[in-house]
Structures are given as structure tokens and as C-alpha cells.
Tab-separated table of C-alpha atoms and ligand atoms in Angstrom:
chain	number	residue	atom	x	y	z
A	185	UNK	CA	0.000	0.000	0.000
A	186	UNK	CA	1.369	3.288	-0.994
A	187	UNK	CA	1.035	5.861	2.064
A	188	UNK	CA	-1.044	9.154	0.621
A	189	UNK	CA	-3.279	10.372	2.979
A	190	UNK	CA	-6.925	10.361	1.494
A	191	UNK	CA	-9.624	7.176	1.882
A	192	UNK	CA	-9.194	5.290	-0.811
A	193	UNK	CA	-6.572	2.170	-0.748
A	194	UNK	CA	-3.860	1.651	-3.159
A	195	UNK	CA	-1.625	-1.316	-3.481
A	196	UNK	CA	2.107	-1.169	-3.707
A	197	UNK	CA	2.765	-2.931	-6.616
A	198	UNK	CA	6.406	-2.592	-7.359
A	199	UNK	CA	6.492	-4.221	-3.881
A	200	UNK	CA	3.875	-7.120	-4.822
A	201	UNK	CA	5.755	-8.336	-7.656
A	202	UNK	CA	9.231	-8.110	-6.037
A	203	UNK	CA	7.855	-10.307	-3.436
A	204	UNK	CA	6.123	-12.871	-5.634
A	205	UNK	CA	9.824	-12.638	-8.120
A	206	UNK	CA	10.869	-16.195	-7.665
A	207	UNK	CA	6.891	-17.940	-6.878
A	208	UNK	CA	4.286	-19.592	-8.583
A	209	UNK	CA	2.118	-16.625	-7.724
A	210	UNK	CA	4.720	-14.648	-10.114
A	211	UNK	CA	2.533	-15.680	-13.557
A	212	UNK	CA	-0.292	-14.385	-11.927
A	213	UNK	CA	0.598	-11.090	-10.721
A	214	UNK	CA	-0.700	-9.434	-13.352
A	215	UNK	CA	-4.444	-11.007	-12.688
A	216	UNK	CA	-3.934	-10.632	-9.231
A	217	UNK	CA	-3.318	-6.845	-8.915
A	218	UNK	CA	-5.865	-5.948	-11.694
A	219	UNK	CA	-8.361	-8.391	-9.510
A	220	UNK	CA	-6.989	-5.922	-5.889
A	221	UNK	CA	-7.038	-3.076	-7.950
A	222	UNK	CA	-10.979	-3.262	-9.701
A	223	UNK	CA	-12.304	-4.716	-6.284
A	224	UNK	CA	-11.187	-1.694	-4.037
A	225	UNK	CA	-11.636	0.863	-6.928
A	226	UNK	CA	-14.190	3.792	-6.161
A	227	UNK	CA	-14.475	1.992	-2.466
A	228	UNK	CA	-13.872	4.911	0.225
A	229	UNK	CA	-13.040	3.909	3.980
A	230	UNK	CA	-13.662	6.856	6.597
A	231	UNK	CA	-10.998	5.329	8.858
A	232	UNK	CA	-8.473	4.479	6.271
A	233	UNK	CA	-6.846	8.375	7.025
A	234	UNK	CA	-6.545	7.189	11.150
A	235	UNK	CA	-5.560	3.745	10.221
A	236	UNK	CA	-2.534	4.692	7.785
A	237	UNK	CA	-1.570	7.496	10.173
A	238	UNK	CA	-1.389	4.943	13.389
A	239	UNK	CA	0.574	2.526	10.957
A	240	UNK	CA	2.724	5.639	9.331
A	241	UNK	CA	3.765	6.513	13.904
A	242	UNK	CA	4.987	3.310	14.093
A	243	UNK	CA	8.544	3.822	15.680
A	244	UNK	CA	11.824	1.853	14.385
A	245	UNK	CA	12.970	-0.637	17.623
A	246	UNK	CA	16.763	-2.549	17.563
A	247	UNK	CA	14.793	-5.183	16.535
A	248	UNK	CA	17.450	-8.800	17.278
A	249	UNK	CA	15.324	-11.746	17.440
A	250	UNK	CA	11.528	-13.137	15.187
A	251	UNK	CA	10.077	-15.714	16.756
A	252	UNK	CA	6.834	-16.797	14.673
A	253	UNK	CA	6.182	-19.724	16.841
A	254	UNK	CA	6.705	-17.921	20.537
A	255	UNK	CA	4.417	-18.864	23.067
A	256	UNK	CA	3.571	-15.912	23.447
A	257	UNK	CA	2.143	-15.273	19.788
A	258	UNK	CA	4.021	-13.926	16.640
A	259	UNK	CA	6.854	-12.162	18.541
A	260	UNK	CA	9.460	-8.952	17.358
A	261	UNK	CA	12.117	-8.996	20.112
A	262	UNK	CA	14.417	-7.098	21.285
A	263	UNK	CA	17.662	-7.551	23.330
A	264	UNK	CA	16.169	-5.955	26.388
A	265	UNK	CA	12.960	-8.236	25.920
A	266	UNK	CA	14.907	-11.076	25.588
A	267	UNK	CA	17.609	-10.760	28.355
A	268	UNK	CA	13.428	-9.373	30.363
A	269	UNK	CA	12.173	-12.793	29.445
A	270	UNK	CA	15.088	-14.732	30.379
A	271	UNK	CA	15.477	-13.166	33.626
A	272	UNK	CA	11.848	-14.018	33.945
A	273	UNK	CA	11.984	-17.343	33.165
A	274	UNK	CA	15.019	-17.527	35.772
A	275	UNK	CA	12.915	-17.086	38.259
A	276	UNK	CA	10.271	-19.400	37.445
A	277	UNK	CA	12.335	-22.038	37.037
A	278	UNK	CA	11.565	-23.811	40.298
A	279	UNK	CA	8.743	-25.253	38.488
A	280	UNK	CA	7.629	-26.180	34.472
A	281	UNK	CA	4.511	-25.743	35.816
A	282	UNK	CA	4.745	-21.969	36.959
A	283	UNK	CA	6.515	-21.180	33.560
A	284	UNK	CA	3.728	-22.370	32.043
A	285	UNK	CA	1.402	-20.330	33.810
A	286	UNK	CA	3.030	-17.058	33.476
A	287	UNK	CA	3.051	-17.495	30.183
A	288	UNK	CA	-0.644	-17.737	30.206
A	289	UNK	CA	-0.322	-14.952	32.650
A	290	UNK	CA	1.700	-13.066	30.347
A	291	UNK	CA	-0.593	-12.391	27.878
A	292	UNK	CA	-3.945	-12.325	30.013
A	293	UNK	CA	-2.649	-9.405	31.984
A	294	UNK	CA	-1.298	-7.109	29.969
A	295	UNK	CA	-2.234	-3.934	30.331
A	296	UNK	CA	-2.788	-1.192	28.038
A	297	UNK	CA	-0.950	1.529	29.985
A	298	UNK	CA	1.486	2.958	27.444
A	299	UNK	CA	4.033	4.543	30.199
A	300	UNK	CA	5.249	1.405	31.673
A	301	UNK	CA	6.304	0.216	28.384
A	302	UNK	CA	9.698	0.898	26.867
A	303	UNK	CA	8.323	2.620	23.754
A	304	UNK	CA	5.389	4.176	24.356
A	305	UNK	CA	4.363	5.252	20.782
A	306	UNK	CA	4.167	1.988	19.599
A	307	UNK	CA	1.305	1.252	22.123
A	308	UNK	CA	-0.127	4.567	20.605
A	309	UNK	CA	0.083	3.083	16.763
A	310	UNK	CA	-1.144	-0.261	17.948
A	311	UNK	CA	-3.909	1.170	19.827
A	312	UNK	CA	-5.226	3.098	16.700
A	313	UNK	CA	-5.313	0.198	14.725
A	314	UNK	CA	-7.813	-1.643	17.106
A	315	UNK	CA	-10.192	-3.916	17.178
A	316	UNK	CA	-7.381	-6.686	16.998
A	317	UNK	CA	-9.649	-10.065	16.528
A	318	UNK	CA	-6.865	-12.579	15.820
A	319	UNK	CA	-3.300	-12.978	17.315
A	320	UNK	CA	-1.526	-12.663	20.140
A	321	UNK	CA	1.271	-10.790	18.896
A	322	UNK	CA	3.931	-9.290	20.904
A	323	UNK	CA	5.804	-6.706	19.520
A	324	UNK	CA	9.011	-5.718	21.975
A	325	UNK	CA	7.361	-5.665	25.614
A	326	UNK	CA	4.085	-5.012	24.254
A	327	UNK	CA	1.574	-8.248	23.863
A	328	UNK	CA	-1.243	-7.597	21.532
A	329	UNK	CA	-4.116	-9.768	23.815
A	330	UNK	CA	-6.681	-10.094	21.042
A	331	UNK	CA	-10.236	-11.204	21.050
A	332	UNK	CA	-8.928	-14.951	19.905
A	333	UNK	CA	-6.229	-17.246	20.681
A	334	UNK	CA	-5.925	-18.379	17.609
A	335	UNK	CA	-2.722	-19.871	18.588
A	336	UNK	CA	-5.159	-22.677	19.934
A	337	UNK	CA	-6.500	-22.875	16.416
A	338	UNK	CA	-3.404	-23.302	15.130
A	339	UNK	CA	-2.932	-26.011	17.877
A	340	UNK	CA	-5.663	-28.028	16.829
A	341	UNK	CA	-4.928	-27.892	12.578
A	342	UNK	CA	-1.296	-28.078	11.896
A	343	UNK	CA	-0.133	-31.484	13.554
A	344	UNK	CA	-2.388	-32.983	10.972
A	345	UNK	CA	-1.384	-31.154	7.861
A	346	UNK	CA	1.004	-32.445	5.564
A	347	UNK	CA	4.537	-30.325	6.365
A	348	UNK	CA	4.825	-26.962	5.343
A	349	UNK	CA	8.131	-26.873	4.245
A	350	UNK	CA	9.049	-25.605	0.304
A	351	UNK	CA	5.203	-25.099	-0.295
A	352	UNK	CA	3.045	-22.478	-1.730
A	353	UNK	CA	0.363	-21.492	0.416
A	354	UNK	CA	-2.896	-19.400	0.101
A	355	UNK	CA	-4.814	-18.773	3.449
A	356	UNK	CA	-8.585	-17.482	2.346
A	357	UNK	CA	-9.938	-15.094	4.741
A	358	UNK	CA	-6.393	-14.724	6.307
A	359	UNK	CA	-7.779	-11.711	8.523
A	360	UNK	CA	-4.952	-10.056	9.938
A	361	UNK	CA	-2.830	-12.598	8.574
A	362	UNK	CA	-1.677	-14.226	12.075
A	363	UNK	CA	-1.674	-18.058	10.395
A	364	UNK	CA	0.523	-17.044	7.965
A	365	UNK	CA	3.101	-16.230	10.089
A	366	UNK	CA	3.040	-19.361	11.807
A	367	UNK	CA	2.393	-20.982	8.307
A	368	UNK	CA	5.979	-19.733	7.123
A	369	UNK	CA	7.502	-20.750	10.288
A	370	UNK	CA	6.414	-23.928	9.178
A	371	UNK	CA	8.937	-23.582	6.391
A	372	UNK	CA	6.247	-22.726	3.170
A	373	UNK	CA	7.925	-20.968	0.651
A	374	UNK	CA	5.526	-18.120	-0.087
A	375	UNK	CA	2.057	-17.830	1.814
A	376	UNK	CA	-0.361	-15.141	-0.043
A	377	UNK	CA	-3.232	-14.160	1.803
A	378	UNK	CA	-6.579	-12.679	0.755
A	379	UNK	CA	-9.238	-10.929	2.856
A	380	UNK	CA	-11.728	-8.065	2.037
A	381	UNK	CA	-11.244	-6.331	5.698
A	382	UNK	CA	-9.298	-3.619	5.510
A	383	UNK	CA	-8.066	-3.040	8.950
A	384	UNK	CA	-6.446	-6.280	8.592
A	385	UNK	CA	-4.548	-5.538	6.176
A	386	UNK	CA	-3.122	-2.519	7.829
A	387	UNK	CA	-2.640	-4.597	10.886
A	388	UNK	CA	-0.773	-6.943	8.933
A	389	UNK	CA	1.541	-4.711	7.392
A	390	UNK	CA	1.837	-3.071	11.484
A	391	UNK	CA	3.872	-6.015	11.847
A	392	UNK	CA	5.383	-7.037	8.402
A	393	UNK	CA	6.766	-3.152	9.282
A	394	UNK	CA	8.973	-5.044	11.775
A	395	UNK	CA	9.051	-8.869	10.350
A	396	UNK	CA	9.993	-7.689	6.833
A	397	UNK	CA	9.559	-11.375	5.329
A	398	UNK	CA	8.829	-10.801	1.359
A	399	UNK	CA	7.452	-14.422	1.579
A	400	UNK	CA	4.442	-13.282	3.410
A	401	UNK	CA	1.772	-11.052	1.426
A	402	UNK	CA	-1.822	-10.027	1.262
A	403	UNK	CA	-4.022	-8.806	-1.109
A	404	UNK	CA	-7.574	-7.175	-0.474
A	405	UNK	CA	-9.323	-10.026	-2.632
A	406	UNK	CA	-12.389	-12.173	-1.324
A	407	UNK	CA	-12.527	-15.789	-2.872
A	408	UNK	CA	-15.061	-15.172	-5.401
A	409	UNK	CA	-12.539	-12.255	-6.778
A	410	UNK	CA	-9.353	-14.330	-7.122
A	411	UNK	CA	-7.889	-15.311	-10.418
A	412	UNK	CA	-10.028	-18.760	-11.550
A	413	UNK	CA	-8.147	-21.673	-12.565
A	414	UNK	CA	-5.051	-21.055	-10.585
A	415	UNK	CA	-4.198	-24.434	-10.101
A	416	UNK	CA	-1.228	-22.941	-8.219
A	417	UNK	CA	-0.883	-23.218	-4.049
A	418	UNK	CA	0.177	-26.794	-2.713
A	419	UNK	CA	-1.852	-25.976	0.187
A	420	UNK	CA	-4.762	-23.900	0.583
A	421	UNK	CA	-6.403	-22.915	3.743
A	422	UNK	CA	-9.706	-21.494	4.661
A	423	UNK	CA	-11.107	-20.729	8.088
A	424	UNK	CA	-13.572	-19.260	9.316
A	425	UNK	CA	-14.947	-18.283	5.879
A	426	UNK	CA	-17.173	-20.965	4.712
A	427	UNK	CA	-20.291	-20.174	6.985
A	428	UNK	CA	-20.112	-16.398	5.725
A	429	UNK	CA	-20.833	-18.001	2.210
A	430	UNK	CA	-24.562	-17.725	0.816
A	431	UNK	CA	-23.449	-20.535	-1.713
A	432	UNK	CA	-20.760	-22.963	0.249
A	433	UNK	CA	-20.332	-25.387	-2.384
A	434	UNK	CA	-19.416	-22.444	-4.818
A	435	UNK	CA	-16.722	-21.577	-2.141
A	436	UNK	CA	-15.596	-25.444	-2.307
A	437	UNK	CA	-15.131	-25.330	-5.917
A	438	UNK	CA	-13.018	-22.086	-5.885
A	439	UNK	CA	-10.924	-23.415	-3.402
A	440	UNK	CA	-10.006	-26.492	-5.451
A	441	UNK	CA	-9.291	-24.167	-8.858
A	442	UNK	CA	-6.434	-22.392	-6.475
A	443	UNK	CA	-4.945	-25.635	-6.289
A	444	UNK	CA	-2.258	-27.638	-7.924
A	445	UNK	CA	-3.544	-31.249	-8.863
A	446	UNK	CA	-2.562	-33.465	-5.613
A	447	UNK	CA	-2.484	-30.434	-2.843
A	448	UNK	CA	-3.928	-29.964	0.082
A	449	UNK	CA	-7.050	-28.507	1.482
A	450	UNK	CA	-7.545	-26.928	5.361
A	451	UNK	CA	-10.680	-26.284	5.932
A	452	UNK	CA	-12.192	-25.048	9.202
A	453	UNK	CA	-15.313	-23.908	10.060
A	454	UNK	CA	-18.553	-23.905	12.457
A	455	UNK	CA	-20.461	-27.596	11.812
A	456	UNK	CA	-23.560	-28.416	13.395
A	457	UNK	CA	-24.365	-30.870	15.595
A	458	UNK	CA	-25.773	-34.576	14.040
A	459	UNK	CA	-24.538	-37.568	12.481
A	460	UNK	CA	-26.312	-37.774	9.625
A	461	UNK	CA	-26.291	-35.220	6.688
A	462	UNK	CA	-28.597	-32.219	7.486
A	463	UNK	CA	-28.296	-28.844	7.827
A	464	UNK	CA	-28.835	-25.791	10.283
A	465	UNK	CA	-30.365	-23.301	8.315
A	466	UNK	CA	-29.550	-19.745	9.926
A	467	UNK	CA	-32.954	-17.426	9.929
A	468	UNK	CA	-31.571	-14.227	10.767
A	469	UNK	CA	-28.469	-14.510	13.330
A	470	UNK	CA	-25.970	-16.603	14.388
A	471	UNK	CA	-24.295	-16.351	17.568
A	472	UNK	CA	-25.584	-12.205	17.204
A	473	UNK	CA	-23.635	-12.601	13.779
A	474	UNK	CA	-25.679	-11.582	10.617
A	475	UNK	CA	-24.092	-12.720	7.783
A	476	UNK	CA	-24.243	-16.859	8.560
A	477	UNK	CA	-26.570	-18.922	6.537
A	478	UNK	CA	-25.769	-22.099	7.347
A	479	UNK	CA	-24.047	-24.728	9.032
A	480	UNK	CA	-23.949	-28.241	7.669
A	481	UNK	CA	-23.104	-31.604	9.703
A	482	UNK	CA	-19.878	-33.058	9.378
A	483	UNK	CA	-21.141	-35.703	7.597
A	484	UNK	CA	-23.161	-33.098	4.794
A	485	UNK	CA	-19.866	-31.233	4.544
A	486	UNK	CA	-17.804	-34.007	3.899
A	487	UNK	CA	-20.666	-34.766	1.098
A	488	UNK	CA	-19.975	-31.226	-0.009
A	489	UNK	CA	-16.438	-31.782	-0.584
A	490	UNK	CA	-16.639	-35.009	-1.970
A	491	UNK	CA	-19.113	-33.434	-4.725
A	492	UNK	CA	-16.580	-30.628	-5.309
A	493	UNK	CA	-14.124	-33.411	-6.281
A	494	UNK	CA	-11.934	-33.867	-3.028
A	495	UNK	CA	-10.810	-37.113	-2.048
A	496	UNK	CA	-9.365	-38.803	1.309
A	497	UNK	CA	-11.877	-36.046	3.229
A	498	UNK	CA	-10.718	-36.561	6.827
A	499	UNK	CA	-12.238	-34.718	10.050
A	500	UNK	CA	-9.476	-34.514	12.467
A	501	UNK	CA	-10.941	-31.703	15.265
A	502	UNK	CA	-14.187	-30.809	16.239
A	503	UNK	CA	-14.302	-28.485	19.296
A	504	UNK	CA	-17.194	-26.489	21.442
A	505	UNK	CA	-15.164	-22.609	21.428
A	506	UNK	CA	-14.814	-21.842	24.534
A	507	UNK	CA	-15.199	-17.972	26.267
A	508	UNK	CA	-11.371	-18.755	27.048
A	509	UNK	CA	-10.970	-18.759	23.123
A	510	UNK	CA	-12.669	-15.748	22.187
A	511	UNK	CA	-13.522	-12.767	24.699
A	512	UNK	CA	-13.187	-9.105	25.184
A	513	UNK	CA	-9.657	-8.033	25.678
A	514	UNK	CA	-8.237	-4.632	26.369
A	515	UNK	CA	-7.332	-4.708	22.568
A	516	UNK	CA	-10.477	-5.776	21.606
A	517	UNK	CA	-13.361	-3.884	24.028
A	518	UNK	CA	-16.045	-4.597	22.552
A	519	UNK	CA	-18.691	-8.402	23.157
A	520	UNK	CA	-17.754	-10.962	22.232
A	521	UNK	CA	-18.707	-15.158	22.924
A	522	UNK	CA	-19.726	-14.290	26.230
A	523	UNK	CA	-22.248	-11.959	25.351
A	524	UNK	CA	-23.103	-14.408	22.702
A	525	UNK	CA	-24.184	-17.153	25.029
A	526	UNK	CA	-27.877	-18.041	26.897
A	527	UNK	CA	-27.167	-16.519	29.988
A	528	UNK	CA	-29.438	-19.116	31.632
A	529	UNK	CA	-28.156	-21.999	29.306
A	530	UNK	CA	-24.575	-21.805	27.725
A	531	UNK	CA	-25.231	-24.871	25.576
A	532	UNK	CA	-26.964	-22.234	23.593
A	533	UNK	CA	-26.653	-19.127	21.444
A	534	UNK	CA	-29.010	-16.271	22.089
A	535	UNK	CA	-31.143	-17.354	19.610
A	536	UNK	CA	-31.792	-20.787	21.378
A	537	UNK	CA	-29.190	-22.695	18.750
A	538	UNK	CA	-26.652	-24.985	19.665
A	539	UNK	CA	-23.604	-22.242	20.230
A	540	UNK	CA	-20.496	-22.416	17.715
A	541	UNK	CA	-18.471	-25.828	17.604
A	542	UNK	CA	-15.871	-25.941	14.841
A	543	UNK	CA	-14.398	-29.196	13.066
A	544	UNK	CA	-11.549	-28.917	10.751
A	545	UNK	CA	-11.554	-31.207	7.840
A	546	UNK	CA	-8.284	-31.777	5.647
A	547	UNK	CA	-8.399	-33.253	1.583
A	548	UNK	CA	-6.799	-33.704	-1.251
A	549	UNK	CA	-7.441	-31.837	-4.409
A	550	UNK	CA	-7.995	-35.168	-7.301
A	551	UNK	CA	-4.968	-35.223	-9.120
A	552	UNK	CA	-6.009	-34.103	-12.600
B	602	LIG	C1	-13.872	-15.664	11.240
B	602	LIG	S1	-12.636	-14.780	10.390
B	602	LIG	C2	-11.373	-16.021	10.266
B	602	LIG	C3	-9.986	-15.453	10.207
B	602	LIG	C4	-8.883	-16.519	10.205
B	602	LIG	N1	-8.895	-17.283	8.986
B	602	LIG	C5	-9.029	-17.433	11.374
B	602	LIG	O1	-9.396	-18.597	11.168
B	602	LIG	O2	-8.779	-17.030	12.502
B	602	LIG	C6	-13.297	-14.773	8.748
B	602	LIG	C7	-12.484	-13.930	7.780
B	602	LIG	O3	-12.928	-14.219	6.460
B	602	LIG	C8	-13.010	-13.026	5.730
B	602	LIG	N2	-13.974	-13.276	4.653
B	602	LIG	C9	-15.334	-13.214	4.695
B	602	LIG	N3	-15.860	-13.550	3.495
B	602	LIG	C10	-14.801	-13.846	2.687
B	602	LIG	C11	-14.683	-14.267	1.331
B	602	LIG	N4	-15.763	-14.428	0.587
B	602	LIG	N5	-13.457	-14.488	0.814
B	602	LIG	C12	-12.349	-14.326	1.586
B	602	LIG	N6	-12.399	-13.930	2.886
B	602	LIG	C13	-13.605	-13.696	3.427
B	602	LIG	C14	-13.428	-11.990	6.751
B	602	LIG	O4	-13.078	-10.678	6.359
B	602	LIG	C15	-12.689	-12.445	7.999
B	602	LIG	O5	-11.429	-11.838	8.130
């Protein structure tokens, strides 16, 4: 994104295509920045002026260590916070246990009080690029305590994915892009990401300001607006997306055009309960969320994806999210699950419907 200051976006695409130089994505760039380019023409975003000034006050740190797979989220260290941490970790070290807890600790209770940290404009830059939904991050000795741990998403997909390493990657609905960080620490080779939220992106390049990895990127694209016929990412990922499609199957077919004959889907998203193949049609709201229509059984979906032409469909998680998962942070004020939930009855939504459980189902794409 090129910094001018008025409300519409602009993609830096000297920067694109010296980051896809070397990729599959490379033959498409062409396709893929006309695609970015028509989908956020003529759109104007009131914030967009706040956002890019919060990223633009984002102050240079002695950055000396990444760690994309810290336990404490995506983490941009610093000597002091490293020589902080080990000093830390000294003294918890009369028990695994305890280290393990502050940990926890560590990112629970954070707080947002900019003059106890070492740079205090980057809490101010952070801060104005709020809500953060997806992380943690920590960024020197700040931790970005989102709404989700989506390390514990992460958690429950990538022991049963085949191995990152040398692969292309595409992550649909990438959000802020925290899974592609842990995606490339997985060793993929280039990870593109495409989401239509535009505070996500701007979060994401917040901290590919400090990570500066080329192999990572994001374009403002939904699905439905990427290139067809691909046929290039040796994994593909989406999560979270499918139940904000009207027409899932569509979705399901797109995702196999992205991929190369023989790769690998990753798809998560909220199932309903029943072992046969039906469906929960959504009337109005989900979980207070608007834009769900509807949540198939495990057994449907698989049915979906076989139809779509996927073979050796596997479901490896399904899991009740809990309010430990997803809940209102400091960087993230406003409801969230909790508020979500039957007061009286926390098997239930507001709305009297089972509340969200999530599988994650894994596939091949048939190899011609
Ligand atoms: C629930 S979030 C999931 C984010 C992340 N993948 C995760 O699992 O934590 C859903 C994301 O999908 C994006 N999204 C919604 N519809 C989409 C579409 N048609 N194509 C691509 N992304 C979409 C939203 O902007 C949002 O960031």
C-alpha cells in the first residue's frame, strides 16, 4: 500500500511483484493486482486516514530476534525483551509448571498503559489500529491480547497437515494474517493471503513493518474475486470463511481451482451438531452474527467436498469454542462469545441454537 493520505486504498505494486519474483504466484501477478485493484476501486473507507496514520507513527525498535512460533504469539524482540524474558523465566524455574502459567499470565494481563512500556508510541500506533480479533502478537514488551487465541487454532490444525516446508500457500480469509506467520515458520515458501477487511490488512503490514519477510503477502481479494483456474498453491487454507458463504459449495469449488492437482485442502469452520447429513439453516443470526446462513453436519460437509471433487476427506478436530478462546480483551473492548451465550443456558446461542463448535476437515485436491 502506498502511504497518501486520502480514503481510498492503493496497493504497492512494485512491492507485490518483487515479493512474488521467484513464486508460482509470479505468472499471476498481473491477474492478481488488476483483480486488488478493480475490487477496491471507487471503495472509500472513513478510517483508512486514522488507520494509515497509526501505521505511518509506528517507531523503528533494535529489533534482534523473530520468533513466529513464541508462546507468546508472533513475537518482534528485542535484546532488552529477551535478556526481560530470560530473567523471567530464571525465576520461574523452580517449576515447568509456573513457567507455564506465566506465560498464560503473560498475555492475560497485559495492560494497556502505554508509560510502563519501553516505547510508548508503539502502544499509541497499535492502539489506533484496534479492534485486533486474531493474534496474540507481541511486539518488543508489548503483547497484543486479542479477542482470539488463535494460537489454539493453530494447535488443533497443523499437527495434521502435511509439512509446510518448500510449499506455496494461500490462506482465504487470512484476517490479519496471524496463520501465515506461523504458516511460514512452518517452512512454506511463499504464503499469499486474501481478505476483504481492511483493517487487517493494515494490521498486517503493522507487523510485516517489523518482520519484513517478502514471503508473506496479502491482497484485499475475497474468494469469489481471485484469479479462476489457478491451479497454483500446494496448500490452501480457509477458516472461518465458509459459513459467511450464501453458496458454500461455490466456495468449495473455488478453493479447489487455487490448487495444484494433488495439494492440500484446510478447511475449518462452524459444523452443526448430528450424524447424519442435514443442515442448520440460519434465519436471521448466528451467535448475534448476521451474515451466517448455514451450518452443515460433518457428515453433509464431507458430502460437499466429496461433490466438489476432493478425495481422502478426513475430520481430524471438532471443538465447542470456549469464552477462554474468544472474549473481550483490552485490545479488543467490545462483546464478544460471552455476550453471545444463553445466559441461563450456555449450551446455547441467544437465539436458542446450539452455540459455535468448529471441526476442521483436511483433503486432497484429485490429481487431474
Ligand atoms: C472468522 S474470520 C477467520 C480469520 C482466520 N482465517 C481465522 O481462522 O482465525 C473470517 C475472515 O474471512 C473473511 N472473509 C469473509 N468472506 C470472505 C470471502 N468471501 N473471501 C475471503 N475472505 C472472506 C473476513 O473478512 C474475515 O477476516
Amino acid at each position: 500500500m502506498n502511504d497518501n493520505n486520502n480514503n481510498t486504498f492503493t496497493l504497492d505494486e512494485t512491492g507485490l511483484r518483487n515479493a512474488w519474483a521467484d513464486t508460482p504466484i509470479s505468472e499471476w501477478a498481473d491477474a492478481l493486482i488488476d483483480a486488488a485493484n478493480q475490487r477496491m476501486s471507487g471503495r472509500h473507507h472513513g478510517d483508512l486516514p486514522r488507520w494509515r496514520a497509526a501505521l505511518g507513527s509506528l517507531p523503528e525498535l533494535p529489533v534482534s530476534r523473530i520468533e513466529l512460533d513464541h508462546e507468546a504469539g508472533v513475537a518482534v524482540l528485542t535484546d532488552a525483551d529477551i535478556a526481560a524474558d530470560k530473567a523471567a523465566a530464571d525465576d520461574d524455574q523452580s517449576s515447568t509448571d509456573a513457567a507455564a502459567h506465566s506465560a498464560t499470565q503473560s498475555i492475560e494481563s497485559e495492560l494497556l498503559n502505554d508509560t510502563a512500556h519501553a516505547y510508548p508510541e508503539l502502544v499509541s500506533a497499535l492502539q489506533g489500529l484496534k479492534p485486533w480479533r486474531k493474534g496474540p502478537y507481541r511486539i518488543a514488551d508489548v503483547t497484543i491480547n486479542t479477542e482470539w487465541r488463535s494460537d489454539w487454532k493453530w494447535n488443533r490444525v497443523y499437527p495434521h497437515i502435511t509439512p509446510l516446508q518448500n510449499r506455496t500457500v494461500l490462506d482465504v480469509g487470512c484476517g490479519n494474517g496471524y496463520h501465515m506467520w506461523r504458516m511460514r515458520a512452518q517452512g512454506a515458501s511463499s504464503v499469499l493471503g486474501i481478505d476483504p477487511g481492511v483493517l487487517f490488512m493494515l494490521q498486517f503490514q503493522a507487523l510485516q513493518h517489523y518482520i519484513n519477510d517478502k514471503a508473506v503477502s496479502i491482497l484485499p481479494l475475497t474468494m469469489e474475486t481471485l484469479p479462476t483456474n489457478m491451479h497454483s498453491f500446494d496448500t490452501v487454507f480457509s477458516m472461518g470463511v465458509l459459513y459467511h458463504r450464501k453458496e458454500p459449495r461455490a466456495h468449495l469449488a473455488e478453493l479447489r481451482q487455487a490448487m495444484v492437482p494433488g495439494g492440500e485442502l484446510v478447511l475449518e469452520t462452524l459444523v452443526a451438531l448430528g450424524e447424519d447429513e442435514s443442515e442448520l439453516n440460519i434465519e436471521e443470526r448466528y451467535a448475534r452474527m448476521r451474515n451466517i446462513w448455514s451450518l452443515p453436519s460433518v457428515p453433509l460437509l464431507a458430502k460437499w467436498m466429496k461433490d466438489a471433487g476432493f478425495k481422502n476427506i478426513r475430520c481430524v478436530s471438532v471443538d465447542i469454542t470456549s469464552q477462554l478462546e474468544q472474549r473481550t480483551t483490552d485490545w479488543m473492548p467490545y462483546e464478544s462469545l460471552a455476550e453471545s451465550l444463553d445466559p441461563e443456558n450456555k449450551a446455547l446461542t441467544v437465539e436458542g441454537l446450539p452455540r459455535p463448535r468448529r471441526a476442521v476437515m483436511i483433503a486432497d485436491a484429485p490429481q487431474n
